[in-house]
Structures are given as C-alpha cells and as structure tokens.
Short mmCIF file of C-alpha atoms in Angstrom, two decimals:
data_model
loop_
_atom_site.label_atom_id
_atom_site.label_comp_id
_atom_site.label_asym_id
_atom_site.label_seq_id
_atom_site.Cartn_x
_atom_site.Cartn_y
_atom_site.Cartn_z
CA MET A 259 -17.60 -52.67 -71.34
CA VAL A 260 -19.01 -52.00 -74.78
CA VAL A 261 -22.49 -52.79 -73.47
CA GLY A 262 -21.97 -50.24 -70.68
CA ILE A 263 -21.13 -47.54 -73.20
CA LEU A 264 -24.08 -48.45 -75.44
CA TYR A 265 -26.43 -48.59 -72.47
CA GLY A 266 -25.26 -45.14 -71.39
CA MET A 267 -25.87 -43.84 -74.90
CA ILE A 268 -29.39 -45.28 -74.80
CA LEU A 269 -30.14 -43.70 -71.42
CA MET A 270 -28.98 -40.20 -72.35
CA PRO A 271 -31.76 -39.34 -74.85
CA MET A 272 -34.32 -40.48 -72.30
CA LYS A 273 -33.62 -37.18 -70.50
CA GLU A 274 -36.66 -35.89 -72.37
CA VAL A 275 -38.78 -38.07 -70.06
CA GLU A 276 -36.72 -37.63 -66.86
CA GLU A 277 -33.58 -35.49 -66.48
CA LYS A 278 -31.86 -38.07 -64.24
CA TYR A 279 -31.56 -40.45 -67.20
CA ARG A 280 -28.94 -38.12 -68.68
CA MET A 281 -26.80 -38.44 -65.55
CA ALA A 282 -27.31 -42.21 -65.53
CA GLY A 283 -26.06 -42.36 -69.11
CA ILE A 284 -23.02 -40.17 -68.46
CA PHE A 285 -21.99 -42.12 -65.38
CA SER A 286 -22.56 -45.46 -67.16
CA ILE A 287 -20.25 -44.39 -69.97
CA LEU A 288 -17.60 -43.12 -67.55
CA ALA A 289 -17.72 -46.34 -65.53
CA ALA A 290 -17.37 -48.42 -68.72
CA VAL A 291 -14.39 -46.36 -69.89
CA LEU A 292 -12.68 -46.71 -66.51
CA SER A 293 -13.36 -50.45 -66.50
CA MET A 294 -11.56 -50.63 -69.85
CA ALA A 295 -8.60 -48.91 -68.22
CA LEU A 296 -8.79 -51.46 -65.41
CA GLU A 297 -8.41 -54.23 -67.99
CA VAL A 298 -5.24 -52.59 -69.32
CA VAL A 299 -3.62 -52.28 -65.88
CA GLN A 300 -1.47 -55.21 -64.90
CA VAL A 301 -3.01 -57.43 -62.25
CA GLU A 302 0.39 -57.60 -60.49
CA ASN A 303 0.01 -53.95 -59.48
CA PRO A 304 -2.71 -53.97 -56.80
CA LEU A 305 -2.29 -50.26 -56.09
CA MET A 306 -3.23 -49.32 -59.66
CA VAL A 307 -6.13 -51.75 -59.56
CA LEU A 308 -7.34 -49.99 -56.41
CA VAL A 309 -6.73 -46.50 -57.84
CA ILE A 310 -8.76 -47.29 -60.95
CA GLY A 311 -11.13 -49.89 -59.48
CA LEU A 312 -12.51 -47.78 -56.66
CA PRO A 313 -13.57 -44.85 -58.88
CA THR A 314 -15.02 -47.35 -61.36
CA LEU A 315 -17.09 -48.90 -58.58
CA ILE A 316 -18.25 -45.48 -57.38
CA LEU A 317 -19.17 -44.33 -60.90
CA GLY A 318 -21.07 -47.58 -61.47
CA LEU A 319 -22.99 -47.10 -58.22
CA VAL A 320 -23.83 -43.50 -59.11
CA ALA A 321 -24.99 -44.63 -62.58
CA LYS A 322 -27.28 -47.26 -61.07
CA TYR A 323 -28.56 -44.74 -58.52
CA TYR A 324 -29.60 -42.32 -61.25
CA GLU A 325 -31.00 -45.09 -63.43
CA PHE A 326 -33.13 -46.73 -60.73
CA HIS A 327 -34.30 -43.38 -59.37
CA SER A 328 -35.18 -42.23 -62.89
CA HIS A 329 -37.33 -45.31 -63.40
CA ALA A 330 -38.99 -44.65 -60.03
CA ALA A 331 -39.61 -40.99 -60.89
CA VAL A 332 -41.16 -41.85 -64.26
CA LEU A 333 -43.46 -44.40 -62.65
CA ARG A 334 -44.47 -42.23 -59.69
CA ASP A 335 -47.49 -40.73 -61.48
CA PHE A 336 -48.61 -44.04 -63.00
CA ASP A 337 -47.98 -46.70 -60.37
CA LEU A 338 -46.59 -45.62 -57.00
CA GLU A 339 -46.15 -49.18 -55.75
CA PHE A 340 -44.10 -50.12 -58.81
CA SER A 341 -42.07 -46.93 -58.38
CA GLN A 342 -41.21 -47.99 -54.84
CA LYS A 343 -40.06 -51.38 -56.09
CA TRP A 344 -37.31 -49.64 -58.11
CA LEU A 345 -36.16 -47.83 -54.97
CA THR A 346 -36.15 -51.10 -53.04
CA LEU A 347 -34.17 -52.75 -55.82
CA TRP A 348 -31.61 -49.92 -55.52
CA LYS A 349 -31.22 -50.71 -51.81
CA TRP A 350 -30.72 -54.39 -52.54
CA TYR A 351 -28.16 -53.48 -55.20
CA CYS A 352 -26.23 -51.49 -52.58
CA VAL A 353 -26.39 -54.42 -50.14
CA VAL A 354 -25.01 -56.79 -52.77
CA ILE A 355 -22.17 -54.42 -53.71
CA ALA A 356 -21.30 -53.89 -50.03
CA GLY A 357 -21.36 -57.66 -49.58
CA MET A 358 -18.95 -58.12 -52.48
CA ILE A 359 -16.56 -55.58 -50.94
CA VAL A 360 -16.76 -57.28 -47.54
CA SER A 361 -16.18 -60.64 -49.22
CA ALA A 362 -13.02 -59.30 -50.82
CA LEU A 363 -11.78 -58.17 -47.42
CA VAL A 364 -12.66 -61.52 -45.80
CA VAL A 365 -10.05 -63.12 -48.09
CA LEU A 366 -7.49 -61.88 -45.56
CA ILE A 367 -9.15 -64.00 -42.86
CA SER A 368 -10.42 -67.09 -44.66
CA PHE A 369 -10.19 -67.89 -48.33
CA LEU A 370 -12.98 -70.49 -48.15
CA LEU A 371 -15.38 -68.15 -46.36
CA ALA A 372 -14.56 -65.35 -48.80
CA ALA A 373 -15.18 -67.65 -51.77
CA LEU A 374 -18.52 -68.69 -50.31
CA LEU A 375 -19.55 -65.07 -49.67
CA ILE A 376 -18.47 -64.01 -53.15
CA LEU A 377 -20.58 -66.82 -54.60
CA VAL A 378 -23.62 -65.75 -52.57
CA PHE A 379 -23.30 -62.11 -53.55
CA ALA A 380 -22.56 -62.99 -57.19
CA ILE A 381 -25.84 -64.91 -57.24
CA GLY A 382 -27.46 -61.86 -55.65
CA THR A 383 -26.09 -59.69 -58.45
CA PHE A 384 -27.49 -62.12 -61.02
CA VAL A 385 -30.91 -62.10 -59.33
CA ILE A 386 -30.96 -58.28 -59.24
CA ALA A 387 -30.10 -58.16 -62.95
CA ILE A 388 -32.99 -60.52 -63.71
CA VAL A 389 -35.39 -58.49 -61.55
CA GLN A 390 -34.21 -55.33 -63.30
CA LEU A 391 -35.04 -56.84 -66.69
CA VAL A 392 -38.45 -57.97 -65.44
CA TYR A 393 -39.16 -54.47 -64.09
CA LEU A 394 -38.09 -52.88 -67.38
CA TYR A 395 -40.41 -55.24 -69.25
CA LYS A 396 -43.29 -54.39 -66.90
CA MET A 397 -42.56 -50.67 -67.34
CA ALA A 398 -42.68 -51.00 -71.12
CA LYS A 399 -45.93 -52.93 -70.88
CA LEU A 400 -47.43 -50.31 -68.56
CA PHE A 401 -46.44 -47.41 -70.80
CA ARG A 402 -47.80 -49.16 -73.89
CA GLN A 403 -51.20 -49.07 -72.19
CA TYR A 404 -50.91 -45.29 -71.75
CA ALA A 405 -49.55 -44.60 -75.24
#
C-alpha cells in the first residue's frame, strides 16, 4: 500500500515527459488508499469488501492503463516495436486480472479448480511484474543512449 502511494508520487512528476503519467500517479495513489480501507474492513462483511474492493480493482486497472500507455507513448518516437510491447503487456495484464476474477467466481463451483486457477493467474501476475521491471530497465537503458 505504501509502495503504491510512493509509486504514484514518482509517476506524477513524469507528466513533464508524458501527461498520462500524472493520471497514472493519481489513480495509483487512489487505489492504494482504497486498498488501505479494504484492510480496515472486516473480512466477515463480504458486502463491504465488494463495495470497496471493486472500486479499488477498477482504480488499479485505470492506473496501470495510464502507466503502460504512457510508457508506450514515450517510446513511440524512439522504438515503435518496444512501444507496442507495452501495449501488449497491458492486454496480458487485463487477461490475468479477468482470470483472477473468474477464478474467484469458480469457487462457487469447485474449490480445487478455483485454487488451481488462482495459482495459475497469480503466477501470471508475477511474470507480468517481472516483465514490467525488465521493460523499465530497457527503457532506462535506451534513454541513457539518447541523453
């Protein structure tokens, strides 16, 4: 949660490079604040978890949308292929999030199948996070060449 707020604060000044970074920062901070509220809500109250959890999920998706699209926009003039990779990563991120939601709903049918699906999509989330870090590193390396 704290990392989400700090990350949002780091993204906001990058609006000088691409305006969408500001929106990514704002939505990252909002999602982190709502996730803190989700921690405060009692787990026994599923309605409150849904009322707070769904907007948190949506804000997190919007934050990632702006972040990934900002990276793609910044790279467009330097490396179009690399720019497209960020957009593809955004699509995979959406697939993984949708898979996690479906996995949560599958719990109603089969706990074992849901657990297996959650594991698969959790690994997918981990892989996307690693790819995101690799892409950020490559971006930094690319921009050092142009600096």
